[in-house]
CSV table of C-alpha atoms and ligand atoms in Angstrom, one decimal:
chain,number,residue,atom,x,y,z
A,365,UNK,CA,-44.9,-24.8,-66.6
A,366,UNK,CA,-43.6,-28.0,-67.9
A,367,UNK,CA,-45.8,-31.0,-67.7
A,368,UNK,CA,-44.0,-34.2,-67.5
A,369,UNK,CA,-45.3,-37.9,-67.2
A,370,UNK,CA,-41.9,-40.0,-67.5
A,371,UNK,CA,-39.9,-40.5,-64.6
A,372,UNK,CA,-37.0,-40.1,-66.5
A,373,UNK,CA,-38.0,-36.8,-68.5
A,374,UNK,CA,-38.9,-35.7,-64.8
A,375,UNK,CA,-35.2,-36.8,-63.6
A,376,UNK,CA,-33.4,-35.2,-66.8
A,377,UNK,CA,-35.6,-32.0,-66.2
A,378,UNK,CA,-34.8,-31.6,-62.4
A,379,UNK,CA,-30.8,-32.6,-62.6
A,380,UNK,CA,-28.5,-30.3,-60.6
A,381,UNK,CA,-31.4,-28.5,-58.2
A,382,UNK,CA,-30.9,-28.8,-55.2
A,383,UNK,CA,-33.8,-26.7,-54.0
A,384,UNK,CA,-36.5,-28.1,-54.8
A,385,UNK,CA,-39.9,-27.8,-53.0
A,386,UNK,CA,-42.3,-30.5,-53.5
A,387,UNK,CA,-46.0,-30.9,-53.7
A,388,UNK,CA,-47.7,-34.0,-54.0
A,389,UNK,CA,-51.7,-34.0,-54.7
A,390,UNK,CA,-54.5,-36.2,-56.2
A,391,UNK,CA,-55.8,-33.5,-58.6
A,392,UNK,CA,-59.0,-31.5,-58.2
A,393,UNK,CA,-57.3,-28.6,-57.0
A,394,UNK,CA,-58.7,-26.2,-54.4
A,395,UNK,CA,-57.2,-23.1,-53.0
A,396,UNK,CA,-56.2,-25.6,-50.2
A,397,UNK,CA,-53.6,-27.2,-52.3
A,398,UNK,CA,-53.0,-23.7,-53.9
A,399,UNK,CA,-51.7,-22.6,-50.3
A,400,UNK,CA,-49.5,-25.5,-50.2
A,401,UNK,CA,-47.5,-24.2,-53.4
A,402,UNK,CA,-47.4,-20.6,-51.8
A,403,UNK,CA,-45.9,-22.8,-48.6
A,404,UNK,CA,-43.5,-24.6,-51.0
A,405,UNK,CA,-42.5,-21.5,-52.6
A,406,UNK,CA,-41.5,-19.9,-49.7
A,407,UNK,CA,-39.1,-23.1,-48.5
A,408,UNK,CA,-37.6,-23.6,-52.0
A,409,UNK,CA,-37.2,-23.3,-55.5
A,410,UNK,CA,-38.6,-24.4,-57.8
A,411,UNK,CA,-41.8,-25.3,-56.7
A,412,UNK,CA,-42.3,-29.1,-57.8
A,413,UNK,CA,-46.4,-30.2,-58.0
A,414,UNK,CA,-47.5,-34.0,-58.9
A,415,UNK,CA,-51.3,-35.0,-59.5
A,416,UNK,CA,-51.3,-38.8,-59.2
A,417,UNK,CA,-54.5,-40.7,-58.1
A,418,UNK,CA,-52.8,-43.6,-56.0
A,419,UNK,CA,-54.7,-47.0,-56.9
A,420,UNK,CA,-52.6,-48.2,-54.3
A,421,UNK,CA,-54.4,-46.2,-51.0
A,422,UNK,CA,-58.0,-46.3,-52.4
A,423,UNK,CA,-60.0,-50.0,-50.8
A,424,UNK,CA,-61.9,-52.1,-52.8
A,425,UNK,CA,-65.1,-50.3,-51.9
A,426,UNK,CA,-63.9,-46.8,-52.0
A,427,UNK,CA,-63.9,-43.7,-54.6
A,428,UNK,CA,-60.9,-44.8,-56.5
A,429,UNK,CA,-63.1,-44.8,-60.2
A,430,UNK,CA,-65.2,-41.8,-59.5
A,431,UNK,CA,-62.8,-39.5,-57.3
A,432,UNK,CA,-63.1,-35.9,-59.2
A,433,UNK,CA,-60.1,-35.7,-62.0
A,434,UNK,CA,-60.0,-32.0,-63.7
A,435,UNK,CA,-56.9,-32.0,-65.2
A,436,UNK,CA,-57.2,-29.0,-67.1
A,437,UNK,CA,-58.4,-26.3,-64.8
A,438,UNK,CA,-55.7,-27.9,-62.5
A,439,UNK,CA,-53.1,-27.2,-64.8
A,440,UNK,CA,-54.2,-23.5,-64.9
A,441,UNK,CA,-54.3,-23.0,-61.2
A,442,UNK,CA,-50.8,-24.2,-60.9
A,443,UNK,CA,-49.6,-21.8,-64.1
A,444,UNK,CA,-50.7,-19.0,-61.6
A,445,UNK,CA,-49.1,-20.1,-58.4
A,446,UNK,CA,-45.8,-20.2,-61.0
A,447,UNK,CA,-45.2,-23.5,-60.1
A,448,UNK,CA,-42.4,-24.9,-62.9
A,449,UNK,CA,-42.4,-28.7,-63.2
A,450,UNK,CA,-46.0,-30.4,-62.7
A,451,UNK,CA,-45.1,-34.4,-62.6
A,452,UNK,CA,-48.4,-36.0,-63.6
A,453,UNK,CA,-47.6,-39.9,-64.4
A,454,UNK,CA,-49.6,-42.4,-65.5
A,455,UNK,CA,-50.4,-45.6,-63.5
A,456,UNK,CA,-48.0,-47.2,-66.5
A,457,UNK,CA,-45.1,-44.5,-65.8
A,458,UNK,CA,-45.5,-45.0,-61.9
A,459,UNK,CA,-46.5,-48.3,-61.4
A,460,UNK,CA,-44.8,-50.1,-64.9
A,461,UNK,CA,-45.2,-53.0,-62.6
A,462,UNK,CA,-46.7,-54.3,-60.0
A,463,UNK,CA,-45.7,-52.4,-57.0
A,464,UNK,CA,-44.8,-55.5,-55.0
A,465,UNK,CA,-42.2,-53.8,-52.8
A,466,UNK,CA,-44.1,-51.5,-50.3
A,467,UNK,CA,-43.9,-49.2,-47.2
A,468,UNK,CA,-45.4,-50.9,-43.8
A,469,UNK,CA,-46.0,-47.4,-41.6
A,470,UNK,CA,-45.9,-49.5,-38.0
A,471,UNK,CA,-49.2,-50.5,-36.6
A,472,UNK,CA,-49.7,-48.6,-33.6
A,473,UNK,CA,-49.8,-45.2,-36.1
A,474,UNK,CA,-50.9,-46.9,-39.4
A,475,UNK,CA,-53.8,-49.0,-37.7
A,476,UNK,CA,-55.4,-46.5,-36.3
A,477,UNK,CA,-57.9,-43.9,-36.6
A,478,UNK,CA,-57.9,-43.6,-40.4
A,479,UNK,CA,-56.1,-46.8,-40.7
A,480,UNK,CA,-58.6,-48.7,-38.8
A,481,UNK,CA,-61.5,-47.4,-41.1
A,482,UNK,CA,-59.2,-47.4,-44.0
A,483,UNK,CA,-57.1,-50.8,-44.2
A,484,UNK,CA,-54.0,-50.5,-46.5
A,485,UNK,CA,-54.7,-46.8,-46.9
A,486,UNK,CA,-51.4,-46.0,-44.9
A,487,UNK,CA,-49.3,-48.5,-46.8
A,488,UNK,CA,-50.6,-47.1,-50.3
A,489,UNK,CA,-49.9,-43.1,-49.6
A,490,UNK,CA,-46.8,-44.0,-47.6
A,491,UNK,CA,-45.3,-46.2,-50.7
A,492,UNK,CA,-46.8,-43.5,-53.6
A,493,UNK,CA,-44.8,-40.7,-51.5
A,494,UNK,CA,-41.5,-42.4,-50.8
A,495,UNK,CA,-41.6,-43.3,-54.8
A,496,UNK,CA,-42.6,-40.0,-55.6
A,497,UNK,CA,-39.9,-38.3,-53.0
A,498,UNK,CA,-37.1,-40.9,-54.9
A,499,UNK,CA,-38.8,-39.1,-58.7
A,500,UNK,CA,-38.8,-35.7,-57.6
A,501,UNK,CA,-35.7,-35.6,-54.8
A,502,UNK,CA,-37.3,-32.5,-53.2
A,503,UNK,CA,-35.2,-31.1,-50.4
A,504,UNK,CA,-38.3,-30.1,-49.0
A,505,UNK,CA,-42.2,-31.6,-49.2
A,506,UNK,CA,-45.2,-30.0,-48.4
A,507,UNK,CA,-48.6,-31.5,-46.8
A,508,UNK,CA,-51.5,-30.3,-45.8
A,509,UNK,CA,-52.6,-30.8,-41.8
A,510,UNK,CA,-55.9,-31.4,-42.7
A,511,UNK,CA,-55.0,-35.3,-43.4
A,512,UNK,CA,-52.9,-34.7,-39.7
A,513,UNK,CA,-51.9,-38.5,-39.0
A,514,UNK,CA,-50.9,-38.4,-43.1
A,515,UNK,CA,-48.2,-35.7,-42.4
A,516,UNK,CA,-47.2,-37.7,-39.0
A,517,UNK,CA,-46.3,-41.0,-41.1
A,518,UNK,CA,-44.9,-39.6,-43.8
A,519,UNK,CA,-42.6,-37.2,-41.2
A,520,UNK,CA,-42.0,-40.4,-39.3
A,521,UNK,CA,-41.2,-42.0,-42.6
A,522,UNK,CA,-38.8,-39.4,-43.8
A,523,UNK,CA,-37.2,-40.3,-40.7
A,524,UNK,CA,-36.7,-43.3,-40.2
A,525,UNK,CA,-35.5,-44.1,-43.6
A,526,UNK,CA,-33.1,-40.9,-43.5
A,527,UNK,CA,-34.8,-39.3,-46.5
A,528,UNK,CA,-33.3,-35.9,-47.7
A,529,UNK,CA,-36.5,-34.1,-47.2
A,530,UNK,CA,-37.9,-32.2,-44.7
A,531,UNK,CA,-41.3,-32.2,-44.4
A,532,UNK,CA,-43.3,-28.9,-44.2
A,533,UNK,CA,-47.1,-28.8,-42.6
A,534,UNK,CA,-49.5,-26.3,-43.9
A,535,UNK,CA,-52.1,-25.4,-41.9
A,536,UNK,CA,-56.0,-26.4,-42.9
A,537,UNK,CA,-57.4,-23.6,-45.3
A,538,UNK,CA,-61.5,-23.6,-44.3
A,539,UNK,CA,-64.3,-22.3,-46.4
A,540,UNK,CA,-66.0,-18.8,-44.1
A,541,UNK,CA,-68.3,-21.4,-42.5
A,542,UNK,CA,-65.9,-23.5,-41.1
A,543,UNK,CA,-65.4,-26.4,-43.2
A,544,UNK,CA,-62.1,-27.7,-44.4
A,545,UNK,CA,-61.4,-28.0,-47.8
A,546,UNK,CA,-60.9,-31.2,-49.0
A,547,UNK,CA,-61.9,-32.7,-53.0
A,548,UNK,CA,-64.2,-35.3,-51.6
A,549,UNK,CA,-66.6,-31.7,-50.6
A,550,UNK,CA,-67.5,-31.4,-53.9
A,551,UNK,CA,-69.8,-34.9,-53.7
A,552,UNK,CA,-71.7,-33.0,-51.1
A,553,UNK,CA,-75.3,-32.1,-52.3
A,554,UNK,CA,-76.2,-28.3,-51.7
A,555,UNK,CA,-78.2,-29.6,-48.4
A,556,UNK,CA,-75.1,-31.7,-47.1
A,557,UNK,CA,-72.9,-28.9,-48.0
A,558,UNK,CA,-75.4,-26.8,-45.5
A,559,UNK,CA,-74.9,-29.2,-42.5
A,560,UNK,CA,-71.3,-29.8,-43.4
A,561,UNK,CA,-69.6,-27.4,-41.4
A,562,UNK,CA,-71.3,-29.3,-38.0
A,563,UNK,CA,-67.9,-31.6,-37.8
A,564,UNK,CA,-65.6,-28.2,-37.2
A,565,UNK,CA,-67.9,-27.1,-34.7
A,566,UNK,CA,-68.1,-29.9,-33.1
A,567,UNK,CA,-64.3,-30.3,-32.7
A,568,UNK,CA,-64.1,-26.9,-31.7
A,569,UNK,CA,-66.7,-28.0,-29.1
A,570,UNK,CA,-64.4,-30.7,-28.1
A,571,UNK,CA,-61.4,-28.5,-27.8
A,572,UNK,CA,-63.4,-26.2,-26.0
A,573,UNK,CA,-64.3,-28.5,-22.9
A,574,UNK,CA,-61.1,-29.8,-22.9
A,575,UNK,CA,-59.6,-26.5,-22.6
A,576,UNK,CA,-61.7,-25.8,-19.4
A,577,UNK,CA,-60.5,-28.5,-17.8
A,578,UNK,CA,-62.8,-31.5,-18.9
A,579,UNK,CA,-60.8,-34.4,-17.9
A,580,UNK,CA,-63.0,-37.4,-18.9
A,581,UNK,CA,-62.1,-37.4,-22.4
A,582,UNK,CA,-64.3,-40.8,-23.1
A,583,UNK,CA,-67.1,-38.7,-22.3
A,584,UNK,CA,-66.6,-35.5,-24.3
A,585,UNK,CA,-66.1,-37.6,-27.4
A,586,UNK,CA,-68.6,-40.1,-26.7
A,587,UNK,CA,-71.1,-36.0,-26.6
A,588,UNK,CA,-69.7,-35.4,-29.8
A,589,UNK,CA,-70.4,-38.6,-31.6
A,590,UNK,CA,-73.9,-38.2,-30.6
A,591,UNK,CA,-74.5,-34.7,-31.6
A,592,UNK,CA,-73.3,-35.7,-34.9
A,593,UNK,CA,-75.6,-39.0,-34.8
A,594,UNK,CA,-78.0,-36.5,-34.4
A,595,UNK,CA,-77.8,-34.8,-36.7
A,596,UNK,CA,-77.6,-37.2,-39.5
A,597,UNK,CA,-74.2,-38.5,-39.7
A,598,UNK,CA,-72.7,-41.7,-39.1
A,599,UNK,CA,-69.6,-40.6,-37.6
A,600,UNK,CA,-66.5,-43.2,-37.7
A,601,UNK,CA,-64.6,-41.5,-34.7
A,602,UNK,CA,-64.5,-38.7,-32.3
A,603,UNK,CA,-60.7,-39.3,-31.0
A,604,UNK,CA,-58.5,-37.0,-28.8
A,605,UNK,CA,-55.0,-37.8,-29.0
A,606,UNK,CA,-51.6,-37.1,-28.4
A,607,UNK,CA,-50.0,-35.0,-31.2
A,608,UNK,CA,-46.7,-36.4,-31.0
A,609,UNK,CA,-47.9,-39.9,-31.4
A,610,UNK,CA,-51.3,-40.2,-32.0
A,611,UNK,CA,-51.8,-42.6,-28.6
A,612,UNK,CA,-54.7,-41.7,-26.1
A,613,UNK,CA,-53.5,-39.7,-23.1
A,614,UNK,CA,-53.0,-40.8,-19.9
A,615,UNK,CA,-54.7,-38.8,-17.1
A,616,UNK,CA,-50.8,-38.0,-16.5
A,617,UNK,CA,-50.5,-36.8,-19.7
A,618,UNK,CA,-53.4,-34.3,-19.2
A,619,UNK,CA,-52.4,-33.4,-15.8
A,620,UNK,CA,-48.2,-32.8,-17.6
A,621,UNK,CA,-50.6,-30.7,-20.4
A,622,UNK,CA,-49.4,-32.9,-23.1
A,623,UNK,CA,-50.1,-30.8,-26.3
A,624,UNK,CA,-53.6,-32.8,-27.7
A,625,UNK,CA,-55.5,-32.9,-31.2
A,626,UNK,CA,-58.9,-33.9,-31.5
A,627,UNK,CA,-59.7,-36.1,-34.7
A,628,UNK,CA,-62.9,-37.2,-36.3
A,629,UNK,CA,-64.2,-39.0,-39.7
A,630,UNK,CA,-67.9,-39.3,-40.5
A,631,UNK,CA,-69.6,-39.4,-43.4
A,632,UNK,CA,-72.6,-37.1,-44.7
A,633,UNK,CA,-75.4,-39.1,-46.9
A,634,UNK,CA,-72.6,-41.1,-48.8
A,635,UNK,CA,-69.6,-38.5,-48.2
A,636,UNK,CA,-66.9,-39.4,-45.6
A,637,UNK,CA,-65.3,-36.1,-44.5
A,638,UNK,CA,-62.7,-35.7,-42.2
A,639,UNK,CA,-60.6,-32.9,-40.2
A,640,UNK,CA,-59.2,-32.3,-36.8
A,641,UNK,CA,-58.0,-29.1,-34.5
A,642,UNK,CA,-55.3,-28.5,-32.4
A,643,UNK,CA,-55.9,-28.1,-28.7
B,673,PAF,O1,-53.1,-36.2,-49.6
B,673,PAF,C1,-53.1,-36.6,-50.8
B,673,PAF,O2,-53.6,-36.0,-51.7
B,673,PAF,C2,-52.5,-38.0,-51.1
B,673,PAF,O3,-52.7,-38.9,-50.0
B,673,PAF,C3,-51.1,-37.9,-51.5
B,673,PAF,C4,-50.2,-37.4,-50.4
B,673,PAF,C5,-50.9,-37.0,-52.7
B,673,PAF,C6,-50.5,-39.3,-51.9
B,673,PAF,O4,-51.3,-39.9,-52.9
Protein backbone atom coordinates (compact mmCIF):
# COMPACT_ATOMS: atom_id res chain seq x y z
CA UNK A 1 0.00 0.00 0.00
CA UNK A 2 1.28 3.37 -0.90
CA UNK A 3 0.94 6.06 1.66
CA UNK A 4 0.66 9.43 0.22
CA UNK A 5 0.24 13.04 1.88
CA UNK A 6 0.63 15.51 -1.30
CA UNK A 7 -2.17 16.12 -3.29
CA UNK A 8 -0.18 16.12 -6.14
CA UNK A 9 1.89 12.74 -5.45
CA UNK A 10 -1.79 11.48 -4.85
CA UNK A 11 -2.89 12.92 -8.49
CA UNK A 12 0.45 11.66 -10.25
CA UNK A 13 -0.17 8.17 -8.48
CA UNK A 14 -3.93 7.77 -9.45
CA UNK A 15 -3.60 9.25 -13.29
CA UNK A 16 -5.42 7.16 -15.93
CA UNK A 17 -7.89 4.99 -13.39
CA UNK A 18 -10.87 5.28 -14.03
CA UNK A 19 -12.14 2.87 -11.44
CA UNK A 20 -11.42 3.93 -8.53
CA UNK A 21 -13.44 3.17 -5.27
CA UNK A 22 -13.07 5.62 -2.59
CA UNK A 23 -13.12 5.65 1.12
CA UNK A 24 -12.94 8.48 3.18
CA UNK A 25 -12.41 8.08 7.17
CA UNK A 26 -11.10 10.02 10.30
CA UNK A 27 -8.75 7.24 11.38
CA UNK A 28 -9.19 4.89 14.37
CA UNK A 29 -10.21 2.18 12.23
CA UNK A 30 -12.81 -0.49 13.27
CA UNK A 31 -14.06 -3.35 11.34
CA UNK A 32 -16.89 -0.87 10.49
CA UNK A 33 -14.72 1.04 8.20
CA UNK A 34 -12.98 -2.35 7.30
CA UNK A 35 -16.48 -3.33 5.75
CA UNK A 36 -16.53 -0.20 3.85
CA UNK A 37 -13.25 -1.18 1.85
CA UNK A 38 -14.75 -4.76 1.32
CA UNK A 39 -17.92 -2.53 -0.06
CA UNK A 40 -15.44 -0.39 -2.20
CA UNK A 41 -13.70 -3.35 -3.46
CA UNK A 42 -16.53 -4.86 -4.77
CA UNK A 43 -17.77 -1.46 -6.84
CA UNK A 44 -14.20 -0.69 -8.10
CA UNK A 45 -10.66 -0.86 -8.34
CA UNK A 46 -8.42 0.14 -6.77
CA UNK A 47 -9.72 0.63 -3.51
CA UNK A 48 -8.81 4.37 -2.53
CA UNK A 49 -8.80 5.01 1.69
CA UNK A 50 -8.00 8.66 3.20
CA UNK A 51 -7.63 9.28 7.10
CA UNK A 52 -8.05 13.04 7.52
CA UNK A 53 -9.37 14.53 10.85
CA UNK A 54 -11.47 17.49 9.42
CA UNK A 55 -10.80 20.72 11.70
CA UNK A 56 -13.33 22.08 9.68
CA UNK A 57 -16.56 19.83 11.03
CA UNK A 58 -15.34 19.56 14.75
CA UNK A 59 -17.18 22.92 17.00
CA UNK A 60 -15.37 24.86 19.25
CA UNK A 61 -16.29 22.69 22.19
CA UNK A 62 -16.03 19.36 20.58
CA UNK A 63 -13.37 16.32 20.35
CA UNK A 64 -11.33 17.87 17.58
CA UNK A 65 -7.74 17.68 19.93
CA UNK A 66 -8.52 14.44 21.72
CA UNK A 67 -10.45 12.36 18.95
CA UNK A 68 -8.53 8.82 18.91
CA UNK A 69 -5.60 9.00 16.07
CA UNK A 70 -3.72 5.35 15.62
CA UNK A 71 -2.14 5.83 12.65
CA UNK A 72 -0.16 2.85 12.74
CA UNK A 73 -2.38 -0.02 13.43
CA UNK A 74 -4.65 1.74 10.87
CA UNK A 75 -2.20 1.43 8.30
CA UNK A 76 -2.04 -2.34 8.99
CA UNK A 77 -5.68 -2.94 8.84
CA UNK A 78 -5.93 -1.41 5.52
CA UNK A 79 -2.60 -3.61 4.22
CA UNK A 80 -5.09 -6.49 4.88
CA UNK A 81 -8.22 -5.32 3.26
CA UNK A 82 -5.45 -4.84 0.15
CA UNK A 83 -6.42 -1.43 -0.15
CA UNK A 84 -3.59 0.33 -2.65
CA UNK A 85 -3.37 4.04 -2.18
CA UNK A 86 -4.13 5.39 1.54
CA UNK A 87 -4.29 9.38 1.09
CA UNK A 88 -3.42 10.64 4.58
CA UNK A 89 -2.74 14.68 4.30
CA UNK A 90 -1.78 16.97 6.59
CA UNK A 91 -3.95 20.02 7.57
CA UNK A 92 -0.92 21.89 5.58
CA UNK A 93 -1.33 19.49 2.36
CA UNK A 94 -5.31 19.86 2.64
CA UNK A 95 -5.91 23.06 3.93
CA UNK A 96 -2.44 25.10 2.64
CA UNK A 97 -4.79 27.92 3.24
CA UNK A 98 -7.50 28.97 4.78
CA UNK A 99 -10.42 27.06 3.35
CA UNK A 100 -12.50 30.19 2.73
CA UNK A 101 -14.52 28.81 -0.16
CA UNK A 102 -16.99 26.26 1.43
CA UNK A 103 -20.01 23.85 0.80
CA UNK A 104 -23.50 25.32 2.30
CA UNK A 105 -25.67 21.71 2.41
CA UNK A 106 -29.29 23.75 2.39
CA UNK A 107 -30.90 24.27 5.69
CA UNK A 108 -33.83 22.28 5.81
CA UNK A 109 -31.22 18.95 5.70
CA UNK A 110 -28.04 20.65 7.13
CA UNK A 111 -30.00 22.32 10.15
CA UNK A 112 -31.31 19.61 11.41
CA UNK A 113 -31.06 16.80 13.62
CA UNK A 114 -27.27 16.56 13.74
CA UNK A 115 -27.04 19.97 12.31
CA UNK A 116 -29.01 21.48 14.94
CA UNK A 117 -26.90 19.99 17.80
CA UNK A 118 -23.89 20.29 15.58
CA UNK A 119 -23.70 23.92 13.92
CA UNK A 120 -21.24 23.98 10.88
CA UNK A 121 -20.77 20.26 11.22
CA UNK A 122 -22.56 19.79 7.78
CA UNK A 123 -20.64 22.61 6.01
CA UNK A 124 -17.21 21.14 7.35
CA UNK A 125 -17.76 17.22 6.14
CA UNK A 126 -19.63 18.44 3.10
CA UNK A 127 -16.50 20.82 1.98
CA UNK A 128 -13.61 18.02 3.34
CA UNK A 129 -15.48 15.41 0.92
CA UNK A 130 -16.11 17.49 -2.20
CA UNK A 131 -12.19 18.48 -1.81
CA UNK A 132 -11.34 15.13 -1.11
CA UNK A 133 -13.74 13.62 -4.11
CA UNK A 134 -11.78 16.59 -6.54
CA UNK A 135 -8.02 14.73 -4.88
CA UNK A 136 -9.02 11.29 -5.27
CA UNK A 137 -11.63 11.50 -8.46
CA UNK A 138 -13.28 8.13 -7.32
CA UNK A 139 -15.92 6.95 -9.73
CA UNK A 140 -17.41 5.57 -6.78
CA UNK A 141 -17.46 6.61 -2.79
CA UNK A 142 -18.33 4.68 0.04
CA UNK A 143 -20.10 5.74 3.41
CA UNK A 144 -21.24 4.17 6.17
CA UNK A 145 -25.21 4.45 7.12
CA UNK A 146 -24.51 4.72 10.48
CA UNK A 147 -23.89 8.75 10.07
CA UNK A 148 -27.51 8.25 7.69
CA UNK A 149 -28.24 12.19 7.16
CA UNK A 150 -24.15 12.24 6.35
CA UNK A 151 -24.60 9.89 3.36
CA UNK A 152 -28.05 11.87 2.38
CA UNK A 153 -26.00 15.29 2.00
CA UNK A 154 -23.16 14.12 0.53
CA UNK A 155 -25.57 12.01 -2.13
CA UNK A 156 -27.57 15.13 -2.44
CA UNK A 157 -24.28 16.89 -2.88
CA UNK A 158 -22.90 14.67 -5.54
CA UNK A 159 -25.98 15.59 -7.21
CA UNK A 160 -26.48 18.65 -7.35
CA UNK A 161 -23.11 19.64 -8.29
CA UNK A 162 -23.01 16.79 -11.06
CA UNK A 163 -20.05 15.09 -9.35
CA UNK A 164 -18.70 11.88 -11.17
CA UNK A 165 -19.22 9.69 -8.28
CA UNK A 166 -21.79 7.57 -7.18
CA UNK A 167 -22.17 7.20 -3.86
CA UNK A 168 -22.38 3.73 -2.19
CA UNK A 169 -24.18 3.10 1.48
CA UNK A 170 -22.90 0.47 3.64
CA UNK A 171 -24.95 -0.81 5.98
CA UNK A 172 -24.18 -0.22 10.02
CA UNK A 173 -21.74 -3.13 11.29
CA UNK A 174 -22.97 -3.57 15.30
CA UNK A 175 -20.89 -5.18 18.03
CA UNK A 176 -23.16 -8.84 19.23
CA UNK A 177 -25.02 -6.58 21.66
CA UNK A 178 -26.31 -4.27 19.48
CA UNK A 179 -24.29 -1.33 19.43
CA UNK A 180 -23.04 0.42 16.35
CA UNK A 181 -19.61 0.84 15.78
CA UNK A 182 -18.47 4.13 15.79
CA UNK A 183 -14.52 5.59 17.10
CA UNK A 184 -16.12 7.91 19.61
CA UNK A 185 -17.12 4.02 21.54
CA UNK A 186 -13.85 3.74 22.60
CA UNK A 187 -14.31 6.92 25.17
CA UNK A 188 -16.84 4.71 26.78
CA UNK A 189 -15.85 3.44 30.28
CA UNK A 190 -16.38 -0.42 30.70
CA UNK A 191 -19.77 0.59 32.71
CA UNK A 192 -21.00 2.99 29.79
CA UNK A 193 -19.96 0.48 27.32
CA UNK A 194 -22.43 -1.93 29.52
CA UNK A 195 -25.48 0.43 29.09
CA UNK A 196 -24.45 1.48 25.63
CA UNK A 197 -26.34 -0.77 23.58
CA UNK A 198 -29.86 0.82 25.28
CA UNK A 199 -29.91 3.45 22.19
CA UNK A 200 -30.31 0.31 19.53
CA UNK A 201 -32.93 -1.09 21.57
CA UNK A 202 -34.65 1.68 21.94
CA UNK A 203 -34.84 2.48 18.26
CA UNK A 204 -35.78 -0.90 17.64
CA UNK A 205 -38.53 -0.24 20.19
CA UNK A 206 -39.44 2.67 18.16
CA UNK A 207 -39.58 0.89 14.90
CA UNK A 208 -41.40 -1.69 16.60
CA UNK A 209 -44.57 0.37 17.57
CA UNK A 210 -44.47 2.10 14.49
CA UNK A 211 -44.60 -1.06 12.67
CA UNK A 212 -47.83 -2.05 14.51
CA UNK A 213 -49.55 0.70 13.51
CA UNK A 214 -48.65 3.45 16.19
CA UNK A 215 -49.57 6.56 14.46
CA UNK A 216 -48.82 9.35 17.10
CA UNK A 217 -45.24 9.45 16.31
CA UNK A 218 -44.76 12.67 18.90
CA UNK A 219 -45.59 10.19 21.42
CA UNK A 220 -43.46 7.13 20.74
CA UNK A 221 -40.47 9.39 20.60
CA UNK A 222 -41.36 11.54 23.28
CA UNK A 223 -41.41 7.18 25.35
CA UNK A 224 -38.13 6.84 24.02
CA UNK A 225 -36.49 10.03 25.15
CA UNK A 226 -37.58 9.13 28.58
CA UNK A 227 -36.56 5.66 28.79
CA UNK A 228 -33.17 6.87 27.87
CA UNK A 229 -33.50 9.85 30.52
CA UNK A 230 -33.93 7.13 32.64
CA UNK A 231 -31.63 5.47 32.35
CA UNK A 232 -28.89 7.97 32.50
CA UNK A 233 -28.60 9.67 29.27
CA UNK A 234 -29.18 13.01 28.15
CA UNK A 235 -30.55 12.20 24.87
CA UNK A 236 -30.39 15.12 22.09
CA UNK A 237 -33.24 13.64 19.83
CA UNK A 238 -35.56 10.77 19.38
CA UNK A 239 -36.65 11.75 15.63
CA UNK A 240 -38.71 9.62 13.04
CA UNK A 241 -38.35 10.81 9.70
CA UNK A 242 -38.81 10.57 6.20
CA UNK A 243 -35.81 8.72 4.47
CA UNK A 244 -35.93 10.40 1.40
CA UNK A 245 -35.67 13.79 3.00
CA UNK A 246 -35.31 13.68 6.44
CA UNK A 247 -38.71 15.94 6.99
CA UNK A 248 -41.40 14.65 9.62
CA UNK A 249 -44.24 12.78 8.15
CA UNK A 250 -47.43 13.85 7.57
CA UNK A 251 -50.23 11.61 8.88
CA UNK A 252 -50.70 11.25 4.93
CA UNK A 253 -47.38 10.17 4.68
CA UNK A 254 -47.93 7.29 7.21
CA UNK A 255 -51.26 6.41 5.91
CA UNK A 256 -49.24 6.34 1.81
CA UNK A 257 -46.57 4.06 4.10
CA UNK A 258 -43.83 6.46 3.29
CA UNK A 259 -40.65 4.42 3.92
CA UNK A 260 -39.42 6.04 7.64
CA UNK A 261 -36.07 5.99 9.67
CA UNK A 262 -35.93 6.65 13.27
CA UNK A 263 -32.78 8.82 14.43
CA UNK A 264 -31.44 9.52 17.80
CA UNK A 265 -28.16 11.32 19.49
CA UNK A 266 -27.51 11.22 23.18
CA UNK A 267 -24.70 11.21 25.03
CA UNK A 268 -23.46 8.59 27.84
CA UNK A 269 -21.44 10.33 30.90
CA UNK A 270 -19.48 12.60 28.44
CA UNK A 271 -19.86 10.44 25.17
CA UNK A 272 -22.35 11.48 22.47
CA UNK A 273 -23.30 8.42 20.47
CA UNK A 274 -25.47 8.21 17.68
CA UNK A 275 -27.28 5.64 15.21
CA UNK A 276 -30.58 5.16 13.59
CA UNK A 277 -32.76 1.97 11.95
CA UNK A 278 -34.74 1.67 9.09
CA UNK A 279 -38.45 1.11 9.46
O1 LIG B 1 -17.65 10.00 8.59
C1 LIG B 1 -16.49 10.43 8.71
O2 LIG B 1 -15.58 9.75 9.17
C2 LIG B 1 -16.20 11.86 8.29
O3 LIG B 1 -17.29 12.70 8.52
C3 LIG B 1 -15.71 11.99 6.84
C4 LIG B 1 -16.79 11.54 5.86
C5 LIG B 1 -14.47 11.15 6.63
C6 LIG B 1 -15.37 13.44 6.51
O4 LIG B 1 -14.37 13.93 7.35
Amino acid sequence: MKIISSIDELRDQLSGQLRTAFVPTMGNLHEGHLSLMRLARRHGDPVVASIFVNRLQFGPNEDFDKYPRTFQADIEKLEKEGVYVLFAPTEKDLYPEPQEYRVQPPNDLGDILEGEFRPGFFNGVSTVVLKLFSCVQPRVAVFGKKDYQQLMIIRKMAKQFALPTEIIAAETWRAEDGLALSSRNGYLSPTERSKAPLLYQTLQQVAAQVRSGQTDLAAVEQEALAQLANADWKPDYVAIRKRANLQAPSAQDLANGEALVVLSAAKLGSTRLIDNLEI
